Amino acid sequence: IFALRSSYYFSTGVVEPSSSLRSPPRVPNLIGGKFVDSQSSSTIDVINPATQEVVSQIPLTTNEEFKAAVSAAKHAFPAWRNTPITTRQRVMLKLQELIRRDIDKLAMNITTEQGKTLKDAHGDVFRGLEVVEHACGMATLQMGEYVPNVANGIDTFSIREPLGVCAGICPFNFPAMIPLWMFPVAVTCGNTFVLKPSEKDPGENLLVHALCKRFGAPLHGTKLCCIQAREMDASYLLWHICTEESIIVLLSIAVTLFFGGETGASTILAELAMEAGLPNGVLNIVHGTNDIVNAICDDEDIRAISFVGSNTAGMHIYSRASAKGKRVQSNMGAKNHAIVLPDANTDATLNALVAAGFGAAGQRCMALSTVVFVGDPQSWENKLVECAKSLKVNAGTEPDADLGPVISKQAKERVCKLIESGVKSGARLLLDGRNIVVPGYEDGNFIGPTILSGVTADMDCYKEEIFGPVLLCMEADSFEEAIHFVNRNKYGNGAAIFTTSGAAARKFQTEIEAGQVGINVPIPVPLPFFSFTGSKASFAGDLNFYGKAGVNFYTQIKTITQQWKDLPGGGGVSLAMPTSQ
Ligand code: NAD
C-alpha cells in the first residue's frame, strides 16, 4: 500500500505530501492542479469535536496564493469552455463512479472531522453524489432554444454559455454535499472554479490521529519525517518513522495510506475529480476565513459566487459581491417548523420529528427545530420525550451513535445559553441534554436531545436559529392559527405538515410561506432534478442551487438573430425600427 501510494506521488507529481506530514498536519491549497502548502504563517486549528484534539491546521491563504488560484482558473477557462460538452459530462460520469468507490473513505473523513455519525456522513456524500449524476446530463440541461423564420429569412436562437471563473464558499455542516452542489454543476457548464471549504472541517490526516487515540499511540511522540528531493529528475522520498510504539503507528499509517486519510472531504473530492479527468486549474481550492472570502467578493476575475452558511456571512457576501457586479446565490439560515394536526399518524410522526429534530445533532439547515401542535400537545410531548430519550449520544465513529457532538465548544455554549434563556423566559424543559457525559469522550462537545415546551414567539430561543439538538414545542388552537404563526417567522427554508387529511395538506401547501414543503416528509431536500428552493430570509439571489436554476445560475444566456437569404440590392435604407411584418 505504501509503495503504491508513494509511486502515485512520484508518477503524477500531483500531490505534495509534505504538508500532511507536519504534526498537526496542514491542509494544502489546490492551485493549478497541484496540492501546495501555503506560505502563510497564520493558521487556524481544526479540532475534533468529539475529543478536542487538534487534528489539523488550515492556513490563512495569502493574497498572492489566492491570486494564483484565480489566475489558474482564468487560464484554464478558454480550453475548458471549448472542450466538448460530451467530454465534460464524461468527467462527471467517471467522478460519480469514483465517489461511489471511495464513499467509505469520504464518510470516515467527514465523521472524524465534523462529528456526525458514519451513517449520516454516508448520506452527506450520497446527496452530493446525486448532483454529480445529474450533471452527467448537462448537454440536455444546457440546451438552448431555436425559432426559425421569426421574420422573412431570419432565425433566432438562444444558447447558454459558461460565465468564466466561479467561486464557492461552504459551511461546516455538509463537507461533501455542499461542495458537490457547487463545482460539478459549474464546471460541467464549462466554468472553472475556486472553492473555499469551511475552516471548521477542511480535513487532514485524521485517521492517523483517530487511530493513535484508539490504540493509545503517543501522538506527540510520533515523528514522521519526509525528505523530498524536489530538484532531482526522479523524485525520491524517504520516510523515517520513529516512535515508541512503532507497530501501532505503522498500522495507523498503513490504514491512512490505504484510506487516504491525509485529506479532507473537499480535498478528496478534488483528487477524485482530477482522477476522473478534470484538467489542471479547472477546480482550485483555497483555505481561509473572512479575508479570503472578501477577496473572492472583490476579485474582478470571479463572475459568480455560490454561498451556503449563516445569515451574517451570507448577507455580507451577497451585498459586497453584488456591489461588484457579481452574480450571487446565497443559501442561509433557517427555523423550520412542523405543524402536527390531531389526525396525524402517531408513530410515523413521532419518528419523523425525532429524526429531523435531533439527527446530525440538529446541525442541518433543513432540521425541524420547531413543532406546532394543533390542539392539546400533552400526549404528543410525553411520547416525544420517551422517543428522544432512547437516542444514543456518542462519537460519530462509534457504531451505536444516533447523534454526535456539535461542531465546537463555542457552538455548545451558544446552544446551552439559548436553552437557558428559554427556561428563564418561561418555557418548560421537558428533556435536558446539556449535562450529558459520553464515556471515553468526556471532552466532546456533546449535547443530548433537548425539548422545550410552551415556547412563544417572543423568546430568543425561538427568534434565533439554534443549530443544535433542541426541539421547541408550541401550540395553536386552530390550523389557521398555526399556518399564520409559521408564516410570521422571517425564515423560509422549509416547513412540514403531519396529517392524514388531504384537504388540510392541500391548504398547507397553498398557504405556507416556505421554499421547501414536506407533507408527512420531515426533511424535504429536493433531488437534483428540482432545485433547493429556500425562500424569505433563508435565501438571497434569484437562481437557486442545482436543478434547472443551478444551470441558469452558472450560465449566461445569449440570443442570436441571423439572416441567411439572397439579399436583393436596391431596397434603400430604412431607419425605422425593424419589425417582423
Ligand atoms: P458560517 O456563516 O459561519 O460559515 C460559512 C462560510 O462563510 C465559511 O466558509 C466561513 O469561512 C465564511 N464566513 C463566516 N463568517 C464570515 C464573515 N463574517 N465574513 C466573510 N466570510 C465569513 O456558517 P457555518 O457555521 O459554517 O454553517 C452553519 C450555517 O449554515 C447555519 O446558519 C445553517 O442554517 C446554514 N446552512 C444553510 C444551508 C442552506 O442550504 N440554506 C445549508 C447548510 C447550512
Short mmCIF file of C-alpha atoms in Angstrom, two decimals, residues 19 184 281 374 382 402 573:
data_model
loop_
_atom_site.label_atom_id
_atom_site.label_comp_id
_atom_site.label_asym_id
_atom_site.label_seq_id
_atom_site.Cartn_x
_atom_site.Cartn_y
_atom_site.Cartn_z
CA SER A 19 2.03 19.42 4.33
CA PRO A 184 -19.90 19.74 -10.54
CA GLY A 281 -6.78 24.60 -12.98
CA VAL A 374 -52.73 21.95 16.87
CA ASN A 382 -44.87 12.89 26.51
CA ASP A 402 -27.51 8.23 16.87
CA VAL A 573 -32.02 52.47 -46.21
#
